[in-house]
Short mmCIF file of C-alpha atoms (C1' of nucleotides) in Angstrom, two decimals:
data_model
loop_
_atom_site.label_atom_id
_atom_site.label_comp_id
_atom_site.label_asym_id
_atom_site.label_seq_id
_atom_site.Cartn_x
_atom_site.Cartn_y
_atom_site.Cartn_z
CA UNK A 1 21.42 -25.05 -3.26
CA UNK A 2 19.56 -27.82 -4.53
CA UNK A 3 18.12 -27.39 -7.82
CA UNK A 4 14.03 -27.02 -6.54
CA UNK A 5 15.31 -24.14 -4.14
CA UNK A 6 16.84 -22.55 -7.62
CA UNK A 7 14.42 -22.56 -9.49
CA UNK A 8 12.74 -20.91 -7.28
CA UNK A 9 14.52 -17.99 -6.33
CA UNK A 10 15.16 -17.86 -9.92
CA UNK A 11 12.85 -18.93 -12.56
CA UNK A 12 14.56 -17.82 -15.86
CA UNK A 13 12.38 -15.27 -17.49
CA UNK A 14 11.22 -14.88 -21.53
CA UNK A 15 8.02 -15.06 -21.18
CA UNK A 16 7.54 -11.05 -21.36
CA UNK A 17 3.58 -9.88 -20.07
CA UNK A 18 3.86 -6.41 -22.08
CA UNK A 19 0.03 -4.65 -20.69
CA UNK A 20 1.65 -1.68 -19.23
CA UNK A 21 0.51 -0.73 -15.28
CA UNK A 22 -2.08 2.07 -16.83
CA UNK A 23 -4.42 -0.57 -18.87
CA UNK A 24 -3.99 -2.97 -15.76
CA UNK A 25 -6.51 -2.65 -12.54
CA UNK A 26 -4.30 -3.89 -10.74
CA UNK A 27 -2.71 -0.67 -10.76
CA UNK A 28 -5.53 0.96 -9.97
CA UNK A 29 -6.48 -0.91 -6.53
CA UNK A 30 -3.13 0.55 -6.13
CA UNK A 31 -3.84 3.91 -6.66
CA UNK A 32 -7.02 4.14 -4.55
CA UNK A 33 -5.37 1.21 -1.55
CA UNK A 34 -2.09 1.14 -2.46
CA UNK A 35 -1.07 4.00 0.13
CA UNK A 36 0.32 2.56 3.32
CA UNK A 37 -2.03 4.21 6.36
CA UNK A 38 -5.26 4.00 3.48
CA UNK A 39 -4.49 -0.44 4.29
CA UNK A 40 -3.70 -0.10 8.29
CA UNK A 41 -6.80 2.84 8.34
CA UNK A 42 -8.46 -0.63 6.63
CA UNK A 43 -8.22 -2.84 9.21
CA UNK A 44 -8.58 -0.29 11.92
CA UNK A 45 -12.17 -0.33 10.65
CA UNK A 46 -12.81 -4.98 10.16
CA UNK A 47 -10.95 -4.73 13.75
CA UNK A 48 -14.09 -3.05 14.64
CA UNK A 49 -12.60 0.62 15.17
CA UNK A 50 -14.68 2.96 13.57
CA UNK A 51 -14.48 6.49 15.55
CA UNK A 52 -11.14 8.87 14.07
CA UNK A 53 -9.51 9.35 17.36
CA UNK A 54 -9.05 5.82 18.74
CA UNK A 55 -7.73 5.19 15.07
CA UNK A 56 -5.08 7.98 15.98
CA UNK A 57 -4.25 6.40 19.04
CA UNK A 58 -3.86 3.21 17.50
CA UNK A 59 -2.21 3.84 13.94
CA UNK A 60 0.06 7.13 15.91
CA UNK A 61 -0.44 8.93 12.08
CA UNK A 62 -0.81 13.00 12.27
CA UNK A 63 -4.43 13.83 12.78
CA UNK A 64 -4.13 16.19 9.41
CA UNK A 65 -3.13 12.74 7.57
CA UNK A 66 -6.01 10.53 9.16
CA UNK A 67 -8.13 13.27 8.11
CA UNK A 68 -7.19 12.63 4.78
CA UNK A 69 -7.31 9.52 4.55
CA UNK A 70 -10.98 8.62 5.70
CA UNK A 71 -12.61 11.24 3.59
CA UNK A 72 -10.53 9.90 0.49
CA UNK A 73 -12.05 6.25 1.35
CA UNK A 74 -15.37 8.01 1.66
CA UNK A 75 -14.98 9.25 -1.54
CA UNK A 76 -14.11 6.13 -3.22
CA UNK A 77 -16.41 4.44 -1.73
CA UNK A 78 -14.75 1.85 0.51
CA UNK A 79 -16.17 3.50 4.04
CA UNK A 80 -18.87 5.22 5.17
CA UNK A 81 -19.81 7.90 7.25
CA UNK A 82 -22.41 7.76 9.88
CA UNK A 83 -24.01 9.15 12.27
CA UNK A 84 -23.98 7.15 15.82
CA UNK A 85 -25.09 8.54 18.56
CA UNK A 86 -25.22 6.49 22.25
CA UNK A 87 -27.61 6.80 24.27
CA UNK A 88 -27.28 9.92 27.01
CA UNK A 89 -24.34 10.94 24.18
CA UNK A 90 -24.26 13.03 21.60
CA UNK A 91 -24.14 12.28 18.18
CA UNK A 92 -21.09 11.55 17.05
CA UNK A 93 -19.47 9.55 14.05
CA UNK A 94 -18.21 6.24 12.59
CA UNK A 95 -16.32 5.06 9.44
CA UNK A 96 -18.03 1.78 8.66
CA UNK A 97 -16.74 -0.80 5.98
CA UNK A 98 -19.04 -0.65 2.41
CA UNK A 99 -19.53 -3.46 0.43
CA UNK A 100 -17.19 -2.25 -1.43
CA UNK A 101 -14.10 -2.74 1.72
CA UNK A 102 -15.55 -5.01 2.79
CA UNK A 103 -14.49 -7.15 -0.56
CA UNK A 104 -11.00 -6.44 0.08
CA UNK A 105 -10.51 -8.41 2.77
CA UNK A 106 -9.48 -11.56 1.36
CA UNK A 107 -5.98 -8.93 -0.53
CA UNK A 108 -6.36 -8.65 3.40
CA UNK A 109 -6.52 -11.30 4.59
CA UNK A 110 -3.54 -12.47 2.02
CA UNK A 111 -1.55 -10.04 3.42
CA UNK A 112 -1.59 -11.74 6.54
CA UNK A 113 -0.69 -14.86 5.42
CA UNK A 114 1.74 -13.67 4.34
CA UNK A 115 2.93 -11.92 7.04
CA UNK A 116 2.59 -14.59 9.14
CA UNK A 117 5.34 -17.36 6.76
CA UNK A 118 6.94 -15.41 6.62
CA UNK A 119 7.61 -12.35 8.95
CA UNK A 120 6.43 -13.49 12.10
CA UNK A 121 8.23 -14.20 14.89
CA UNK A 122 5.52 -14.29 16.85
CA UNK A 123 1.97 -15.97 16.53
CA UNK A 124 -0.69 -13.50 15.43
CA UNK A 125 -3.33 -12.78 18.42
CA UNK A 126 -6.32 -11.47 15.28
CA UNK A 127 -7.86 -14.37 13.91
CA UNK A 128 -10.16 -14.41 10.68
CA UNK A 129 -12.80 -16.85 11.26
CA UNK A 130 -16.99 -18.13 9.55
CA UNK A 131 -20.42 -17.16 11.31
CA UNK A 132 -18.59 -21.37 12.83
CA UNK A 133 -16.52 -20.03 14.49
CA UNK A 134 -13.56 -22.00 12.01
CA UNK A 135 -10.99 -20.12 10.44
CA UNK A 136 -10.34 -19.13 7.00
CA UNK A 137 -7.35 -19.08 4.93
CA UNK A 138 -7.51 -17.65 1.54
CA UNK A 139 -6.20 -19.85 -1.54
CA UNK A 140 -5.82 -20.22 -5.27
CA UNK A 141 -7.82 -22.02 -7.47
CA UNK A 142 -8.28 -23.33 -10.96
CA UNK A 143 -11.98 -23.55 -12.56
CA UNK A 144 -12.26 -26.98 -11.24
CA UNK A 145 -11.97 -25.76 -8.03
CA UNK A 146 -8.18 -27.35 -7.77
CA UNK A 147 -6.11 -25.74 -4.59
CA UNK A 148 -3.35 -24.66 -7.19
CA UNK A 149 -0.03 -23.75 -5.56
CA UNK A 150 1.97 -20.18 -6.24
CA UNK A 151 4.92 -22.01 -7.64
CA UNK A 152 2.79 -23.24 -10.78
CA UNK A 153 0.52 -20.17 -11.72
CA UNK A 154 1.91 -18.35 -14.97
CA UNK A 155 0.87 -14.38 -15.79
CA UNK A 156 -0.81 -14.57 -19.56
CA UNK A 157 -2.98 -12.35 -21.36
CA UNK A 158 -6.46 -13.11 -23.16
CA UNK A 159 -5.25 -13.27 -26.50
CA UNK A 160 -3.00 -16.03 -25.77
CA UNK A 161 -6.23 -17.72 -23.99
CA UNK A 162 -7.61 -17.22 -26.47
CA UNK A 163 -4.73 -17.72 -29.59
CA UNK A 164 -4.32 -21.32 -27.77
CA UNK A 165 -8.53 -22.03 -27.26
CA UNK A 166 -8.86 -20.66 -30.94
CA UNK B 1 -32.68 -0.16 -0.11
CA UNK B 2 -33.19 -3.40 1.35
CA UNK B 3 -32.20 -5.58 4.36
CA UNK B 4 -29.76 -6.93 3.23
CA UNK B 5 -27.82 -3.99 1.72
CA UNK B 6 -28.43 -1.98 5.10
CA UNK B 7 -27.22 -4.94 6.48
CA UNK B 8 -23.49 -4.16 4.18
CA UNK B 9 -23.12 -0.92 4.60
CA UNK B 10 -23.56 -0.41 8.22
CA UNK B 11 -23.20 -3.27 10.69
CA UNK B 12 -23.54 -2.10 14.57
CA UNK B 13 -20.34 -2.63 15.60
CA UNK B 14 -19.59 -3.51 19.41
CA UNK B 15 -16.95 -5.59 19.36
CA UNK B 16 -13.87 -4.44 18.86
CA UNK B 17 -10.30 -6.14 18.62
CA UNK B 18 -7.87 -4.48 19.95
CA UNK B 19 -4.35 -5.92 18.97
CA UNK B 20 -2.16 -2.98 18.81
CA UNK B 21 -1.21 -2.36 14.95
CA UNK B 22 2.39 -2.55 16.61
CA UNK B 23 1.54 -5.97 17.19
CA UNK B 24 -0.25 -7.09 13.73
CA UNK B 25 1.48 -8.82 10.72
CA UNK B 26 0.00 -7.23 8.58
CA UNK B 27 0.57 -3.29 9.53
CA UNK B 28 4.41 -5.42 9.10
CA UNK B 29 3.87 -6.67 5.77
CA UNK B 30 2.85 -2.97 4.82
CA UNK B 31 5.86 -1.34 6.25
CA UNK B 32 7.52 -4.04 3.46
CA UNK B 33 4.64 -3.95 -0.06
CA UNK B 34 2.86 -0.99 1.38
CA UNK B 35 4.52 1.25 -0.40
CA UNK B 36 2.50 1.69 -3.64
CA UNK B 37 6.31 2.01 -6.58
CA UNK B 38 6.85 -1.30 -4.87
CA UNK B 39 3.49 -3.23 -5.67
CA UNK B 40 3.52 -2.24 -9.18
CA UNK B 41 7.93 -3.50 -9.30
CA UNK B 42 6.09 -6.76 -7.72
CA UNK B 43 3.92 -6.75 -10.39
CA UNK B 44 6.09 -5.89 -13.47
CA UNK B 45 8.40 -8.43 -12.29
CA UNK B 46 5.87 -11.67 -12.21
CA UNK B 47 4.91 -10.34 -15.50
CA UNK B 48 8.85 -10.44 -16.74
CA UNK B 49 10.05 -7.15 -16.52
CA UNK B 50 13.28 -8.14 -14.54
CA UNK B 51 15.80 -5.35 -15.95
CA UNK B 52 16.06 -1.25 -14.99
CA UNK B 53 15.15 -0.07 -18.20
CA UNK B 54 11.91 -1.02 -18.80
CA UNK B 55 10.74 -1.38 -14.97
CA UNK B 56 11.49 2.08 -15.38
CA UNK B 57 9.76 3.30 -18.57
CA UNK B 58 6.36 0.92 -18.23
CA UNK B 59 6.24 2.88 -14.24
CA UNK B 60 7.21 6.28 -15.19
CA UNK B 61 8.72 6.00 -11.87
CA UNK B 62 12.37 8.32 -11.23
CA UNK B 63 15.29 6.05 -11.44
CA UNK B 64 16.16 7.80 -8.09
CA UNK B 65 13.12 6.34 -6.76
CA UNK B 66 13.28 3.25 -8.97
CA UNK B 67 16.54 2.25 -7.74
CA UNK B 68 15.97 2.51 -3.80
CA UNK B 69 12.74 0.19 -3.78
CA UNK B 70 14.37 -2.14 -5.93
CA UNK B 71 17.22 -2.46 -3.37
CA UNK B 72 14.94 -2.29 -0.76
CA UNK B 73 13.08 -4.94 -2.48
CA UNK B 74 16.62 -7.16 -2.49
CA UNK B 75 17.12 -5.64 1.13
CA UNK B 76 13.41 -7.76 2.63
CA UNK B 77 13.93 -11.03 0.39
CA UNK B 78 10.95 -10.03 -1.97
CA UNK B 79 14.21 -9.52 -4.88
CA UNK B 80 17.23 -10.92 -5.94
CA UNK B 81 19.41 -9.44 -8.33
CA UNK B 82 21.06 -12.19 -10.36
CA UNK B 83 23.49 -11.79 -13.44
CA UNK B 84 23.20 -12.54 -16.51
CA UNK B 85 24.57 -12.41 -19.88
CA UNK B 86 23.19 -13.42 -23.45
CA UNK B 87 24.69 -14.70 -25.94
CA UNK B 88 26.89 -11.29 -27.77
CA UNK B 89 25.88 -9.74 -25.11
CA UNK B 90 27.45 -8.13 -22.10
CA UNK B 91 26.27 -8.77 -18.22
CA UNK B 92 22.70 -7.20 -17.47
CA UNK B 93 21.47 -7.51 -14.42
CA UNK B 94 17.73 -8.62 -13.97
CA UNK B 95 15.37 -9.25 -10.32
CA UNK B 96 13.80 -11.86 -10.11
CA UNK B 97 11.27 -13.15 -7.49
CA UNK B 98 12.45 -15.02 -4.60
CA UNK B 99 10.28 -17.65 -3.01
CA UNK B 100 8.82 -15.17 0.04
CA UNK B 101 8.15 -12.24 -3.43
CA UNK B 102 6.45 -15.22 -4.89
CA UNK B 103 4.32 -15.92 -2.22
CA UNK B 104 2.91 -12.14 -2.35
CA UNK B 105 1.04 -13.98 -5.01
CA UNK B 106 -2.68 -15.04 -3.62
CA UNK B 107 -2.43 -11.21 -1.95
CA UNK B 108 -1.65 -9.20 -5.22
CA UNK B 109 -4.32 -12.13 -6.88
CA UNK B 110 -7.10 -10.83 -4.13
CA UNK B 111 -6.22 -7.12 -4.92
CA UNK B 112 -6.32 -7.69 -9.23
CA UNK B 113 -10.15 -9.42 -8.35
CA UNK B 114 -10.77 -6.98 -6.08
CA UNK B 115 -10.08 -4.63 -8.55
CA UNK B 116 -11.57 -6.47 -11.26
CA UNK B 117 -15.04 -6.29 -9.37
CA UNK B 118 -14.80 -2.92 -8.43
CA UNK B 119 -13.47 -0.61 -10.55
CA UNK B 120 -12.96 -2.39 -13.99
CA UNK B 121 -14.66 -0.16 -16.95
CA UNK B 122 -12.93 -2.40 -19.56
CA UNK B 123 -12.09 -6.16 -18.84
CA UNK B 124 -8.85 -7.21 -17.46
CA UNK B 125 -6.03 -8.94 -20.43
CA UNK B 126 -3.84 -10.09 -18.68
CA UNK B 127 -4.74 -13.04 -17.31
CA UNK B 128 -2.98 -15.32 -14.56
CA UNK B 129 -3.52 -19.46 -14.89
CA UNK B 130 -2.38 -22.74 -13.86
CA UNK B 131 -0.19 -25.10 -15.54
CA UNK B 132 -2.76 -26.54 -16.86
CA UNK B 133 -3.76 -23.68 -18.16
CA UNK B 134 -7.23 -23.35 -16.60
CA UNK B 135 -7.65 -19.88 -15.09
CA UNK B 136 -7.24 -19.10 -11.29
CA UNK B 137 -8.65 -17.95 -8.81
CA UNK B 138 -8.38 -16.56 -5.32
CA UNK B 139 -10.95 -17.84 -2.29
CA UNK B 140 -12.08 -17.43 1.27
CA UNK B 141 -11.77 -21.05 2.80
CA UNK B 142 -12.87 -22.33 6.73
CA UNK B 143 -10.39 -25.41 7.80
CA UNK B 144 -13.38 -27.77 6.73
CA UNK B 145 -12.47 -26.57 3.08
CA UNK B 146 -16.07 -24.91 2.67
CA UNK B 147 -15.54 -21.47 0.35
CA UNK B 148 -16.91 -18.71 2.45
CA UNK B 149 -17.95 -15.49 2.41
CA UNK B 150 -16.37 -12.02 2.94
CA UNK B 151 -19.06 -11.47 4.94
CA UNK B 152 -19.77 -14.11 6.78
CA UNK B 153 -15.90 -13.38 7.85
CA UNK B 154 -15.69 -11.91 11.36
CA UNK B 155 -12.60 -10.79 13.32
CA UNK B 156 -11.11 -12.32 16.53
CA UNK B 157 -8.20 -12.95 19.32
CA UNK B 158 -6.82 -16.34 19.97
CA UNK B 159 -8.30 -15.00 23.72
CA UNK B 160 -11.41 -15.42 22.61
CA UNK B 161 -11.02 -18.83 20.30
CA UNK B 162 -9.64 -20.04 23.56
CA UNK B 163 -12.33 -19.04 26.11
CA UNK B 164 -14.95 -20.27 24.43
CA UNK B 165 -14.08 -24.10 23.00
CA UNK B 166 -11.94 -24.27 26.95
"C1'" DA C 1 -27.03 30.62 31.71
"C1'" DA C 2 -21.55 30.02 32.39
"C1'" DG C 3 -17.95 27.27 32.29
"C1'" DG C 4 -16.41 23.23 31.46
"C1'" DC C 5 -14.81 18.57 28.09
"C1'" DT C 6 -14.58 16.01 24.37
"C1'" DG C 7 -14.63 14.21 19.47
"C1'" DG C 8 -13.84 15.59 15.27
"C1'" DG C 9 -11.44 18.25 13.04
"C1'" DT C 10 -8.02 22.71 10.77
"C1'" DC C 11 -3.40 25.12 10.34
"C1'" DT C 12 1.28 25.78 11.25
"C1'" DG C 13 5.78 25.54 10.29
"C1'" DC C 14 9.57 21.97 9.35
"C1'" DT C 15 12.10 18.13 7.72
"C1'" DT C 16 11.55 14.32 4.71
"C1'" DT C 17 9.94 11.92 0.56
"C1'" DG C 18 9.60 11.87 -4.48
"C1'" DC C 19 10.56 14.07 -9.28
"C1'" DA C 20 12.38 15.34 -13.94
"C1'" DA C 21 16.50 15.95 -16.09
"C1'" DA C 22 21.64 15.80 -15.98
"C1'" DC C 23 25.43 13.33 -14.81
"C1'" DT C 24 28.58 9.04 -14.67
"C1'" DT C 25 30.37 4.75 -15.02
"C1'" DT C 26 30.98 0.22 -16.20
"C1'" DG C 27 31.52 -3.11 -21.04
"C1'" DC C 28 30.88 -3.90 -25.23
"C1'" DT C 29 30.51 -3.30 -30.16
"C1'" DA C 30 31.86 -1.01 -34.66
"C1'" DT D 1 39.14 4.68 -29.94
"C1'" DA D 2 34.92 6.35 -30.53
"C1'" DG D 3 30.29 5.46 -29.24
"C1'" DC D 4 26.50 3.36 -26.97
"C1'" DA D 5 23.24 1.30 -23.79
"C1'" DA D 6 21.65 -0.58 -19.29
"C1'" DA D 7 21.91 0.79 -13.98
"C1'" DG D 8 22.20 3.70 -11.38
"C1'" DT D 9 23.77 8.95 -9.01
"C1'" DT D 10 23.64 13.20 -8.24
"C1'" DT D 11 21.37 17.87 -7.87
"C1'" DG D 12 17.09 21.89 -6.87
"C1'" DC D 13 13.02 21.55 -6.41
"C1'" DA D 14 7.57 20.28 -5.35
"C1'" DA D 15 4.68 18.20 -2.90
"C1'" DA D 16 3.51 15.17 1.20
"C1'" DG D 17 4.66 14.17 5.91
"C1'" DC D 18 5.05 14.86 10.87
"C1'" DA D 19 4.47 16.96 15.15
"C1'" DG D 20 1.63 19.73 17.94
"C1'" DA D 21 -1.13 23.90 18.71
"C1'" DC D 22 -5.50 25.74 17.83
"C1'" DC D 23 -11.07 25.98 17.11
"C1'" DC D 24 -16.04 25.05 17.06
"C1'" DA D 25 -19.79 22.42 18.61
"C1'" DG D 26 -23.08 20.05 21.38
"C1'" DC D 27 -23.21 18.37 25.80
"C1'" DC D 28 -23.26 18.22 30.60
"C1'" DT D 29 -22.33 20.22 35.51
"C1'" DT D 30 -23.34 24.19 38.54
#
DNA sequence: AAGGCTGGGTCTGCTTTGCAAACTTTGCTA
DNA sequence: TAGCAAAGTTTGCAAAGCAGACCCAGCCTT
């Protein structure tokens, strides 16, 4: 085993960032969207599946749970329930992304990228593009706009930053 | 309500990207790490909390469930169980991030950013930096390296891309 | 107007998962 | 040798998930 790999998989950790989860915004995020079904539902909406029946069929989720998750997603402001009438049809509902829900795209894209890198056996058929049909990716940059590798990212606290610069 | 906001919250959706979740790498990712506890455990490890007892105390998770999630994370290759002896102490275990686990950082950072933008009531105390102690952020770019807004991102399929360019 | 169809849910009974708290094991250290 | 702590396992009960049945409002046909 070469040295770089060893450093990657088992770095000696002595720095403990002691911010309890209750104070961590990530923990609160997980409370809202950390449920597996909620993420899958958001994925459906992003891919244009906005109706109850189709989601239920796609996901194979129990109707009761789907109903519950949709309600909660609306409560949390991730989705919006929209009345929608197609010509010659009766009134239907759709669930549409709100700005808050759409803002989860970077997280979902990052997760997808990870899955493609580490779990894929065949390439993903879905693709995410910008207006010019240029594929988009998620990456980490520092304040100067320079791309950074995950291996160079460290967790610290504002207090620590202040202490260094002050 | 102004027009841009309306467009944001309820775009008319006629394009349905019909790739079932079973074929979607995102769905498989959610199978591995979509559990709320697993994400919180990864957050602990990233912040330097690598021992069973401390995690259990921080998270308030049941010991049985913590044990189960750690085992699964090791099975999935997200974490590695490392024997670890401090001088004058008996042998202990630590759970360390593998390369696969560390590769989830962009997703977790993106989620954190989202939480800071939409859920925060007070600023996060934890910060993520690069080697130069410059704070890092996650952003979406296209193939030309140009930053893209979430509002301009659309889902499509490889088939569709091929059809346009071909 | 009667009946049927469909989208969008509830309801029910059973199974699985989660939880707190007690218990176990192993290897120090006193 | 007794005691302690880290890292689990066990147990008994509570909550959540599931499949499948049921329900109801609107619209359409006859």
